[in-house]
Tab-separated table of C-alpha atoms and ligand atoms in Angstrom:
chain	number	residue	atom	x	y	z
W	1	MET	CA	4.307	12.089	28.988
W	2	GLY	CA	5.434	12.023	32.070
W	3	ASP	CA	9.523	11.352	32.476
W	4	LYS	CA	10.227	9.095	30.775
W	5	PRO	CA	8.623	8.570	27.107
W	6	LEU	CA	6.868	5.470	26.751
W	7	SER	CA	9.419	2.550	24.906
W	8	VAL	CA	7.791	1.440	21.715
W	9	ALA	CA	9.203	-2.049	19.469
W	10	VAL	CA	8.567	-1.479	15.812
W	11	ILE	CA	8.945	-5.382	14.058
W	12	GLY	CA	9.311	-4.468	10.862
W	13	GLY	CA	11.615	-1.929	8.388
W	14	GLY	CA	9.524	-1.904	5.272
W	15	ILE	CA	7.072	1.564	4.033
W	16	GLY	CA	4.526	0.550	7.218
W	17	GLY	CA	7.301	0.223	10.078
W	18	LEU	CA	8.917	2.832	9.333
W	19	THR	CA	6.434	5.646	8.899
W	20	ALA	CA	4.900	4.158	12.317
W	21	ALA	CA	8.194	5.296	13.600
W	22	PHE	CA	9.090	8.641	12.312
W	23	CYS	CA	5.199	9.317	13.429
W	24	LEU	CA	6.219	7.631	17.285
W	25	LEU	CA	9.287	9.859	16.997
W	26	ARG	CA	7.787	12.884	16.702
W	27	ALA	CA	5.089	11.991	19.586
W	28	GLY	CA	8.280	11.670	21.452
W	29	PHE	CA	7.899	7.866	21.960
W	30	ASP	CA	11.453	6.545	22.321
W	31	VAL	CA	10.990	4.691	19.606
W	32	HIS	CA	13.022	1.689	18.122
W	33	VAL	CA	12.553	-0.685	14.622
W	34	TYR	CA	14.497	-4.547	14.328
W	35	GLU	CA	13.927	-5.364	11.143
W	36	GLN	CA	15.094	-8.875	9.829
W	37	ALA	CA	17.777	-7.887	7.240
W	38	GLY	CA	20.630	-7.359	7.324
W	39	ARG	CA	20.130	-4.343	5.503
W	40	LEU	CA	16.625	-1.591	4.682
W	41	SER	CA	15.940	-2.505	1.506
W	42	GLU	CA	12.192	-2.717	-0.694
W	43	VAL	CA	11.873	-4.869	-4.110
W	44	GLY	CA	12.730	-2.868	-7.458
W	45	ALA	CA	9.419	-2.134	-8.086
W	46	GLY	CA	7.192	1.052	-8.493
W	47	ILE	CA	4.426	2.822	-5.626
W	48	GLN	CA	1.247	4.489	-5.886
W	49	VAL	CA	0.947	7.615	-3.134
W	50	SER	CA	-2.308	8.685	-2.555
W	51	PRO	CA	-3.571	12.195	-1.273
W	52	ASN	CA	-4.205	10.964	2.015
W	53	ALA	CA	-0.695	9.053	2.634
W	54	SER	CA	0.941	12.129	0.746
W	55	ARG	CA	-0.603	14.433	3.691
W	56	LEU	CA	0.992	12.285	6.380
W	57	LEU	CA	4.486	11.922	4.145
W	58	HIS	CA	4.325	15.687	3.687
W	59	ARG	CA	3.686	16.305	7.858
W	60	LEU	CA	6.531	14.301	8.472
W	61	GLY	CA	7.636	17.169	5.883
W	62	LEU	CA	8.669	14.565	3.700
W	63	ALA	CA	7.343	17.445	0.156
W	64	ASP	CA	11.112	17.839	-0.399
W	65	ALA	CA	12.488	13.905	-1.325
W	66	LEU	CA	9.159	13.134	-2.829
W	67	ALA	CA	9.473	15.976	-5.419
W	68	ALA	CA	12.770	15.244	-6.250
W	69	THR	CA	11.175	11.672	-7.414
W	70	GLY	CA	7.956	11.281	-7.782
W	71	VAL	CA	5.884	11.604	-11.429
W	72	LYS	CA	2.656	13.065	-10.797
W	73	PRO	CA	0.410	10.993	-13.567
W	74	LEU	CA	-2.100	13.374	-16.020
W	75	ALA	CA	-4.613	10.034	-15.375
W	76	TRP	CA	-6.080	7.162	-14.379
W	77	HIS	CA	-6.428	6.161	-17.982
W	78	GLN	CA	-8.527	2.471	-18.364
W	79	ARG	CA	-7.992	0.382	-21.561
W	80	ARG	CA	-9.414	-2.229	-23.393
W	81	TRP	CA	-6.367	-5.253	-23.493
W	82	ASP	CA	-7.257	-5.699	-27.849
W	83	ASP	CA	-7.783	-2.372	-29.286
W	84	GLY	CA	-6.399	-0.283	-26.458
W	85	ARG	CA	-9.932	1.585	-26.483
W	86	THR	CA	-10.400	4.219	-23.801
W	87	LEU	CA	-12.276	2.950	-21.117
W	88	LEU	CA	-11.777	5.471	-18.350
W	89	ARG	CA	-9.952	8.154	-17.949
W	90	ALA	CA	-10.145	10.167	-15.009
W	91	PRO	CA	-8.075	13.531	-14.640
W	92	LEU	CA	-5.684	12.291	-12.112
W	93	ALA	CA	-2.239	14.487	-10.473
W	94	GLU	CA	-3.601	17.774	-10.884
W	95	ALA	CA	-6.986	17.028	-9.951
W	96	LEU	CA	-6.447	15.233	-6.471
W	97	GLU	CA	-4.338	17.987	-5.865
W	98	ALA	CA	-7.236	20.788	-6.571
W	99	THR	CA	-9.495	19.037	-3.966
W	100	TYR	CA	-7.481	16.870	-1.525
W	101	GLY	CA	-4.416	19.210	-1.207
W	102	PHE	CA	-2.165	16.948	-2.029
W	103	PRO	CA	-0.298	14.978	-4.964
W	104	HIS	CA	-0.507	11.764	-6.353
W	105	TYR	CA	2.159	9.837	-7.056
W	106	GLN	CA	4.248	7.355	-8.872
W	107	MET	CA	7.314	6.621	-7.120
W	108	HIS	CA	10.302	3.900	-7.018
W	109	ARG	CA	9.685	1.766	-3.408
W	110	ALA	CA	13.181	1.586	-2.162
W	111	ASP	CA	13.455	5.898	-3.475
W	112	LEU	CA	10.418	6.104	-0.836
W	113	LEU	CA	11.776	3.961	1.703
W	114	ALA	CA	15.348	5.858	1.374
W	115	ALA	CA	13.691	9.331	1.727
W	116	LEU	CA	11.513	7.418	5.506
W	117	ALA	CA	14.947	6.809	6.385
W	118	ALA	CA	16.830	9.168	5.904
W	119	GLU	CA	14.884	11.185	9.044
W	120	LEU	CA	14.901	8.049	11.126
W	121	PRO	CA	18.301	8.547	13.783
W	122	ALA	CA	20.491	5.257	12.541
W	123	SER	CA	20.431	4.950	16.494
W	124	ARG	CA	16.742	3.879	16.208
W	125	VAL	CA	16.489	1.263	13.603
W	126	HIS	CA	18.420	-1.725	14.374
W	127	THR	CA	18.665	-3.724	11.385
W	128	GLY	CA	19.781	-7.692	11.339
W	129	HIS	CA	17.226	-8.516	13.710
W	130	ARG	CA	14.793	-10.927	13.864
W	131	LEU	CA	12.075	-11.320	16.383
W	132	THR	CA	11.810	-14.757	17.246
W	133	GLY	CA	9.169	-14.326	20.199
W	134	PHE	CA	7.797	-12.485	22.987
W	135	THR	CA	6.091	-12.585	26.193
W	136	ALA	CA	3.112	-10.037	27.731
W	137	ARG	CA	3.426	-9.262	31.559
W	138	ALA	CA	1.501	-6.553	33.600
W	139	ASP	CA	2.842	-3.645	32.756
W	140	ALA	CA	5.432	-3.751	29.895
W	141	ILE	CA	6.765	-7.226	26.996
W	142	SER	CA	10.087	-8.673	27.202
W	143	VAL	CA	10.632	-9.509	23.010
W	144	THR	CA	13.956	-11.754	21.719
W	145	PHE	CA	15.906	-12.033	18.616
W	146	ALA	CA	17.242	-14.432	16.680
W	147	ASN	CA	20.244	-12.429	17.295
W	148	GLY	CA	20.439	-13.457	21.288
W	149	ARG	CA	18.961	-9.991	21.903
W	150	SER	CA	15.853	-9.631	24.253
W	151	ALA	CA	14.368	-5.979	24.975
W	152	ASP	CA	11.661	-4.579	27.579
W	153	VAL	CA	9.430	-2.522	25.974
W	154	GLY	CA	6.028	-0.530	26.701
W	155	VAL	CA	4.370	-1.099	23.619
W	156	LEU	CA	5.360	-3.698	20.793
W	157	VAL	CA	3.746	-3.029	16.976
W	158	GLY	CA	4.133	-5.402	14.302
W	159	ALA	CA	4.704	-4.039	11.058
W	160	ASP	CA	6.338	-7.455	9.920
W	161	GLY	CA	4.046	-7.617	7.028
W	162	ILE	CA	1.526	-10.328	5.406
W	163	HIS	CA	3.657	-13.898	6.685
W	164	SER	CA	3.752	-11.486	10.539
W	165	ALA	CA	6.095	-13.674	13.536
W	166	VAL	CA	3.981	-10.837	15.589
W	167	ARG	CA	0.078	-12.016	14.268
W	168	GLN	CA	0.430	-15.240	14.323
W	169	GLY	CA	1.928	-14.958	18.302
W	170	LEU	CA	-0.787	-12.516	18.595
W	171	PHE	CA	-4.014	-14.700	17.636
W	172	GLY	CA	-2.777	-18.142	17.491
W	173	ALA	CA	-0.521	-19.927	13.331
W	174	ASP	CA	-3.057	-19.378	9.910
W	175	ARG	CA	-1.865	-19.508	6.244
W	176	ALA	CA	-2.210	-15.986	4.453
W	177	ARG	CA	-4.551	-17.196	1.406
W	178	PHE	CA	-3.609	-17.567	-2.063
W	179	THR	CA	-5.637	-14.759	-4.231
W	180	GLY	CA	-5.577	-17.350	-7.496
W	181	CYS	CA	-3.910	-14.218	-8.964
W	182	VAL	CA	0.061	-13.708	-9.922
W	183	ALA	CA	1.892	-10.845	-10.843
W	184	TYR	CA	5.045	-10.369	-13.026
W	185	ARG	CA	6.855	-6.644	-12.185
W	186	GLY	CA	9.547	-4.611	-13.513
W	187	VAL	CA	10.863	-1.043	-14.660
W	188	VAL	CA	12.559	-0.550	-17.920
W	189	PRO	CA	14.349	2.665	-18.704
W	190	ALA	CA	11.834	5.002	-20.317
W	191	ASP	CA	14.752	5.108	-23.186
W	192	ARG	CA	14.241	2.202	-24.240
W	193	LEU	CA	10.201	2.574	-24.830
W	194	ARG	CA	10.244	6.343	-26.602
W	195	HIS	CA	8.840	5.269	-29.725
W	196	LEU	CA	5.570	4.736	-28.044
W	197	GLU	CA	5.362	8.060	-27.171
W	198	LEU	CA	4.153	6.818	-23.857
W	199	GLU	CA	1.449	9.920	-22.179
W	200	VAL	CA	2.570	10.317	-18.590
W	201	THR	CA	-0.222	7.993	-17.001
W	202	ALA	CA	-1.683	5.452	-15.099
W	203	GLN	CA	-2.798	2.909	-17.176
W	204	ILE	CA	-4.091	0.017	-17.275
W	205	TRP	CA	-5.279	-3.125	-19.356
W	206	LEU	CA	-8.371	-4.455	-18.560
W	207	GLY	CA	-9.045	-8.092	-20.165
W	208	PRO	CA	-9.995	-11.532	-19.433
W	209	GLY	CA	-8.443	-13.800	-16.736
W	210	GLN	CA	-5.570	-10.648	-16.436
W	211	HIS	CA	-4.887	-7.582	-16.327
W	212	PHE	CA	-1.547	-5.043	-17.298
W	213	VAL	CA	-0.867	-1.917	-15.441
W	214	HIS	CA	1.924	0.843	-16.059
W	215	TYR	CA	3.720	4.287	-15.735
W	216	PHE	CA	6.886	6.093	-15.313
W	217	ILE	CA	9.008	6.783	-12.051
W	218	SER	CA	12.242	7.613	-10.743
W	219	GLY	CA	12.025	11.096	-12.451
W	220	LYS	CA	10.230	9.202	-15.137
W	221	ARG	CA	13.133	7.331	-15.934
W	222	LEU	CA	11.697	4.138	-15.285
W	223	VAL	CA	8.529	3.005	-16.720
W	224	ASN	CA	6.960	0.264	-14.272
W	225	PHE	CA	4.633	-2.394	-14.622
W	226	VAL	CA	3.247	-5.148	-12.684
W	227	ALA	CA	1.664	-7.620	-15.417
W	228	VAL	CA	-1.236	-10.082	-13.799
W	229	ILE	CA	-2.647	-13.579	-14.371
W	230	GLU	CA	-5.036	-15.843	-13.262
W	231	GLN	CA	-4.045	-19.355	-12.245
W	232	ASP	CA	-4.350	-21.718	-10.541
W	233	ARG	CA	-1.912	-23.104	-6.944
W	234	TRP	CA	1.118	-21.348	-6.506
W	235	THR	CA	3.502	-24.318	-5.884
W	236	ARG	CA	6.431	-22.822	-5.296
W	237	GLU	CA	8.072	-22.640	-1.851
W	238	SER	CA	9.210	-18.698	-1.723
W	239	TRP	CA	5.797	-16.276	-2.842
W	240	THR	CA	8.677	-14.151	-4.773
W	241	ASP	CA	10.690	-15.751	-7.397
W	242	ARG	CA	12.441	-14.295	-11.164
W	243	GLY	CA	10.705	-15.618	-13.297
W	244	SER	CA	11.660	-15.886	-17.445
W	245	ILE	CA	9.797	-12.346	-19.436
W	246	ALA	CA	8.922	-14.863	-22.228
W	247	ASP	CA	6.670	-16.370	-19.703
W	248	ALA	CA	5.212	-12.490	-19.402
W	249	LEU	CA	4.652	-12.428	-23.543
W	250	GLY	CA	3.401	-15.687	-23.425
W	251	ALA	CA	0.757	-14.799	-21.703
W	252	TYR	CA	0.032	-11.754	-22.773
W	253	GLN	CA	-0.476	-13.676	-26.746
W	254	GLY	CA	-3.102	-11.484	-28.425
W	255	TRP	CA	-2.346	-8.574	-26.249
W	256	HIS	CA	-2.398	-4.603	-28.299
W	257	PRO	CA	0.910	-3.666	-28.861
W	258	GLN	CA	2.419	-1.393	-26.413
W	259	VAL	CA	1.712	-4.073	-23.422
W	260	ARG	CA	3.692	-6.456	-25.508
W	261	GLU	CA	6.584	-4.545	-26.274
W	262	ILE	CA	6.981	-3.039	-22.212
W	263	ILE	CA	6.770	-6.409	-21.473
W	264	GLY	CA	9.777	-7.263	-24.052
W	265	ALA	CA	12.302	-4.494	-22.959
W	266	ALA	CA	12.746	-6.173	-19.715
W	267	ASP	CA	16.021	-7.206	-19.021
W	268	GLU	CA	14.396	-9.154	-16.322
W	269	THR	CA	11.126	-9.604	-14.268
W	270	TYR	CA	9.793	-10.884	-11.122
W	271	VAL	CA	7.654	-13.047	-10.346
W	272	TRP	CA	4.815	-12.242	-7.525
W	273	ALA	CA	2.448	-14.515	-5.623
W	274	LEU	CA	-0.885	-12.849	-4.813
W	275	PHE	CA	-1.864	-13.254	-0.760
W	276	ASP	CA	-4.119	-11.572	1.211
W	277	ARG	CA	-6.117	-12.183	4.181
W	278	PRO	CA	-9.925	-11.764	5.264
W	279	PRO	CA	-9.823	-8.719	7.577
W	280	LEU	CA	-9.497	-9.945	10.875
W	281	PRO	CA	-11.887	-9.233	13.540
W	282	ARG	CA	-9.156	-7.149	16.359
W	283	TRP	CA	-5.698	-6.216	15.737
W	284	SER	CA	-4.432	-6.093	19.369
W	285	ALA	CA	-4.745	-7.808	22.783
W	286	GLY	CA	-3.046	-5.948	25.508
W	287	ARG	CA	0.389	-4.082	24.725
W	288	VAL	CA	0.098	-4.945	21.643
W	289	THR	CA	-0.358	-4.373	17.858
W	290	LEU	CA	-0.500	-4.335	14.147
W	291	LEU	CA	-0.115	-2.701	11.280
W	292	GLY	CA	0.517	-2.250	7.220
W	293	ASP	CA	0.758	-6.242	5.599
W	294	ALA	CA	0.694	-7.574	9.450
W	295	ALA	CA	-2.995	-6.533	9.729
W	296	HIS	CA	-4.763	-5.931	6.613
W	297	ALA	CA	-2.963	-8.140	3.534
W	298	MET	CA	-4.869	-6.358	0.545
W	299	LEU	CA	-4.818	-7.550	-3.201
W	300	PRO	CA	-3.205	-4.958	-4.641
W	301	PHE	CA	-6.268	-3.398	-7.549
W	302	MET	CA	-6.442	-0.459	-5.466
W	303	ALA	CA	-2.948	0.453	-4.913
W	304	GLN	CA	-4.115	1.410	-1.290
W	305	GLY	CA	-1.788	-1.623	0.431
W	306	ALA	CA	1.394	0.435	1.076
W	307	ALA	CA	-1.434	3.825	1.767
W	308	GLN	CA	-3.539	2.104	4.713
W	309	ALA	CA	0.241	0.989	6.444
W	310	ILE	CA	1.652	4.369	6.085
W	311	GLU	CA	-1.997	5.554	8.042
W	312	ASP	CA	-2.013	3.116	10.055
W	313	GLY	CA	1.691	4.231	12.033
W	314	ALA	CA	-0.123	8.252	11.815
W	315	THR	CA	-3.089	7.152	13.355
W	316	LEU	CA	-0.984	5.199	15.795
W	317	ALA	CA	1.029	7.925	16.752
W	318	GLU	CA	-2.621	9.872	18.193
W	319	CYS	CA	-3.916	7.622	19.790
W	320	LEU	CA	-1.186	6.612	22.523
W	321	ARG	CA	-0.531	10.757	21.797
W	322	GLN	CA	-3.831	11.746	23.545
W	323	ASP	CA	-4.485	8.628	25.994
W	324	ARG	CA	-1.933	7.506	28.292
W	325	ALA	CA	-3.269	3.937	28.792
W	326	VAL	CA	-1.626	2.019	26.355
W	327	GLU	CA	-4.568	-0.785	25.927
W	328	ALA	CA	-7.320	1.479	25.484
W	329	ALA	CA	-5.057	3.744	23.332
W	330	LEU	CA	-4.445	0.385	20.639
W	331	ARG	CA	-8.018	-0.761	21.452
W	332	ARG	CA	-8.954	2.692	20.046
W	333	TYR	CA	-6.386	2.658	17.601
W	334	GLU	CA	-7.825	-1.018	15.759
W	335	GLY	CA	-11.946	1.240	16.330
W	336	GLU	CA	-10.773	3.689	14.829
W	337	ARG	CA	-9.255	1.634	11.651
W	338	LEU	CA	-10.738	-1.204	10.888
W	339	ALA	CA	-14.310	-1.021	8.960
W	340	ARG	CA	-12.257	1.579	6.519
W	341	THR	CA	-9.009	-1.463	6.099
W	342	SER	CA	-11.449	-4.080	6.191
W	343	ARG	CA	-13.684	-1.924	3.144
W	344	LEU	CA	-10.180	-1.785	0.940
W	345	GLN	CA	-9.279	-5.285	1.718
W	346	GLU	CA	-12.541	-5.982	-0.731
W	347	MET	CA	-12.540	-3.206	-3.214
W	348	SER	CA	-9.141	-5.255	-3.817
W	349	ALA	CA	-10.936	-8.437	-3.872
W	350	GLY	CA	-13.643	-7.433	-6.102
W	351	ASN	CA	-11.432	-5.636	-8.612
W	352	LYS	CA	-10.287	-8.686	-9.871
W	353	THR	CA	-13.430	-9.685	-10.961
W	354	ARG	CA	-14.446	-6.636	-12.331
W	355	PHE	CA	-10.909	-5.963	-13.569
W	356	HIS	CA	-10.561	-10.013	-15.311
W	357	LEU	CA	-14.018	-10.694	-16.914
W	358	PRO	CA	-14.252	-12.493	-19.814
W	359	ASP	CA	-14.928	-10.499	-22.797
W	360	GLY	CA	-19.035	-11.495	-22.508
W	361	PRO	CA	-22.359	-9.293	-21.514
W	362	ALA	CA	-20.742	-8.341	-17.869
W	363	GLN	CA	-17.976	-6.824	-19.424
W	364	ARG	CA	-19.653	-4.977	-21.706
W	365	ASP	CA	-21.845	-3.690	-18.998
W	366	ARG	CA	-18.724	-2.828	-16.696
W	367	ASP	CA	-17.494	-1.129	-19.539
W	368	ARG	CA	-20.936	1.256	-19.851
W	369	GLN	CA	-20.018	2.146	-16.438
W	370	LEU	CA	-17.321	2.698	-16.948
W	371	ALA	CA	-17.919	5.224	-19.989
W	372	ALA	CA	-21.096	6.669	-17.225
W	373	GLY	CA	-17.636	7.396	-14.555
W	374	GLY	CA	-18.898	7.571	-11.114
W	375	GLN	CA	-19.280	4.805	-9.652
W	376	ALA	CA	-17.857	3.888	-5.852
W	377	TRP	CA	-14.696	1.744	-7.433
W	378	SER	CA	-14.136	4.042	-10.442
W	379	PHE	CA	-11.624	7.527	-9.692
W	380	ASN	CA	-14.836	9.499	-9.002
W	381	GLY	CA	-15.898	7.390	-6.042
W	382	LEU	CA	-12.881	7.670	-4.269
W	383	GLY	CA	-12.840	10.722	-2.262
W	384	TRP	CA	-13.521	8.835	0.372
W	385	VAL	CA	-10.215	7.056	0.206
W	386	TYR	CA	-8.110	10.357	-0.259
W	387	GLU	CA	-9.758	13.056	2.074
W	388	HIS	CA	-9.200	11.008	4.493
W	389	ASP	CA	-6.284	12.837	7.288
W	390	ALA	CA	-5.442	9.817	9.498
W	391	ALA	CA	-3.492	12.375	12.004
W	392	LEU	CA	-7.397	13.111	12.973
W	393	LEU	CA	-9.152	10.468	15.787
W	394	ASN	CA	-13.414	10.518	14.858
W	395	ARG	CA	-14.413	11.840	17.545
W	396	ASP	CA	-12.156	15.475	16.570
W	397	ARG	CA	-12.927	14.828	13.369
W	398	ASP	CA	-16.850	15.089	14.658
W	399	ASP	CA	-15.875	18.173	16.584
W	400	GLN	CA	-13.627	19.485	13.279
W	401	GLN	CA	-17.313	19.131	11.505
W	402	MET	CA	-19.529	20.241	13.646
W	403	SER	CA	-17.752	23.587	13.946
W	404	ILE	CA	-17.784	24.105	10.422
W	405	GLY	CA	-21.011	23.078	10.166
W	406	SER	CA	-21.546	26.025	12.790
W	407	ALA	CA	-19.889	28.790	10.890
W	408	ALA	CA	-21.569	27.864	8.161
W	409	ASN	CA	-25.107	27.943	10.113
W	410	GLY	CA	-23.653	31.470	10.736
W	411	ARG	CA	-23.596	30.435	14.842
W	412	PRO	CA	-20.073	31.007	17.615
W	413	THR	CA	-17.502	27.792	17.355
X	501	FAD	P1	6.633	-5.652	4.125
X	501	FAD	O1	7.430	-4.438	2.907
X	501	FAD	O2	6.448	-6.222	3.244
X	501	FAD	O3	7.457	-5.418	5.688
X	501	FAD	C1	7.982	-6.325	5.904
X	501	FAD	C2	8.931	-5.767	7.122
X	501	FAD	O4	9.098	-6.718	7.905
X	501	FAD	C3	9.878	-6.129	6.138
X	501	FAD	O5	11.552	-5.826	5.456
X	501	FAD	C4	10.823	-7.878	6.442
X	501	FAD	O6	11.450	-8.077	6.391
X	501	FAD	C5	10.400	-7.556	7.870
X	501	FAD	N1	9.982	-8.345	9.075
X	501	FAD	C6	9.533	-9.694	8.234
X	501	FAD	N2	8.982	-11.128	10.289
X	501	FAD	C7	9.653	-10.333	10.347
X	501	FAD	C8	10.124	-10.014	11.704
X	501	FAD	N3	10.344	-12.099	12.392
X	501	FAD	N4	12.049	-9.794	13.224
X	501	FAD	C9	11.999	-8.750	12.465
X	501	FAD	N5	11.708	-7.999	10.625
X	501	FAD	C10	10.121	-9.073	10.178
X	501	FAD	N6	0.433	-0.245	-2.983
X	501	FAD	C11	0.583	1.472	-2.325
X	501	FAD	O7	0.260	1.848	-1.163
X	501	FAD	N7	0.836	1.216	-3.319
X	501	FAD	C12	0.491	0.443	-4.527
X	501	FAD	O8	0.533	1.144	-5.477
X	501	FAD	C13	0.804	-0.660	-4.400
X	501	FAD	N8	0.798	-1.033	-5.491
X	501	FAD	C14	1.096	-2.530	-5.224
X	501	FAD	C15	2.134	-3.781	-6.514
X	501	FAD	C16	1.772	-5.150	-6.531
X	501	FAD	C17	1.934	-6.023	-6.805
X	501	FAD	C18	1.705	-5.274	-4.783
X	501	FAD	C19	2.526	-7.179	-4.230
X	501	FAD	C20	1.152	-4.644	-3.889
X	501	FAD	C21	1.450	-3.147	-3.708
X	501	FAD	N9	1.141	-2.587	-2.423
X	501	FAD	C22	0.690	-1.173	-2.976
X	501	FAD	C23	1.363	-3.521	-1.783
X	501	FAD	C24	1.788	-2.436	-0.601
X	501	FAD	O9	3.689	-3.831	-1.308
X	501	FAD	C25	2.068	-3.151	0.787
X	501	FAD	O10	0.815	-3.004	1.604
X	501	FAD	C26	3.668	-3.188	1.525
X	501	FAD	O11	4.204	-3.325	0.957
X	501	FAD	C27	2.628	-2.727	3.373
X	501	FAD	O12	4.197	-2.313	3.005
X	501	FAD	P2	4.905	-2.748	5.606
X	501	FAD	O13	5.666	-2.096	6.343
X	501	FAD	O14	3.332	-3.351	5.813
X	501	FAD	O15	5.044	-4.527	4.874
């Protein structure tokens, strides 16, 4: 990389920004993270970390930190909304770990963010820095912040979430689209639900116009839930707000008692408007690029938004490491990532329809397919998501596959 390492500014200290900074630091770049909030923080809710993400986090040295609080679910259990009948039950943690080599975890988001932050030198993370603008010059980007500070850097990475200022600066103002779904989220002390004898599984209950997900987090001390309902409009200014337990229970009238008891046991709930965006045709211009929700915001119905943000960071670092021509490296990065994240954006949107089918012929057809297993959207069909190693670029992946193929054919590699 020459004498002076390339300087990189990552805007946004969420899961995507911190992972990218960690990967870039490991690759030898002079990276700094700028976060608008006064401290790094995550919402008080759970997150599923699938093997494609845990593979990269383990490689960064976080295996112990993930294992300390992460919960490995026995199975992915899809159930019918009213009688709780099993629609699909697919083995999860052990089966995925045996197949892909890395665990599937369910975690508290704050634990994941803290694990990442603990490994980044404090001198590299600047809170209270809200990006207000950037100007591209021939060989650098000048970045300005609301606190009056500025920086000149070799690469600017927008990891600033769904309402990204960097994306707006690159491609102009646009609005994320309201997906017609809102999510009530909450966590409940597991002790309060002991009488339900909940299995350590990820359970998803499918019903007309809505669904409900729950799983253990924080060393099984907490149960996380996400209750998603369809709603025509989002009229509040904020996209997240304190919600009422009574409203959430009202929306789940007639649902299985287990669902209602979990909601009813929460002290508080937050309601989120769920927005997404159609896939962007490109993520980079010159020395500026995007990652995470800034690049590919999606409905959470594949549990892959943060996992893809984690993958982005690994691929970005590898592209910049392999190619010293920054603009070419950034084009390569988006070329490596776009098809995969676009596919997941589309599948996530498609799951809204599939999860929320009204009772009737289409629902019965879906349930028959679930019982048979093997569809692209069941866990059996998701090998392409879990086996992906985002630190391997396509060319290297092809080379590796060729050498495996040659070895299998008994030819020298
Ligand atoms: P963010 O987490 O939004 O972080 C962006 C950061 O940038 C923030 O810290 C923000 O303060 C900062 N920022 C914004 N603007 C500026 C600025 N101008 N200057 C400086 N800083 C700025 N994903 C999964 O992988 N698994 C799951 O199980 C899962 N479940 C989900 C459930 C729900 C209900 C929802 C809504 C999402 C879920 N997701 C899940 C998706 C996941 O939460 C997101 O994809 C992920 O958090 C995106 O991370 P990010 O770092 O790109 O953005």
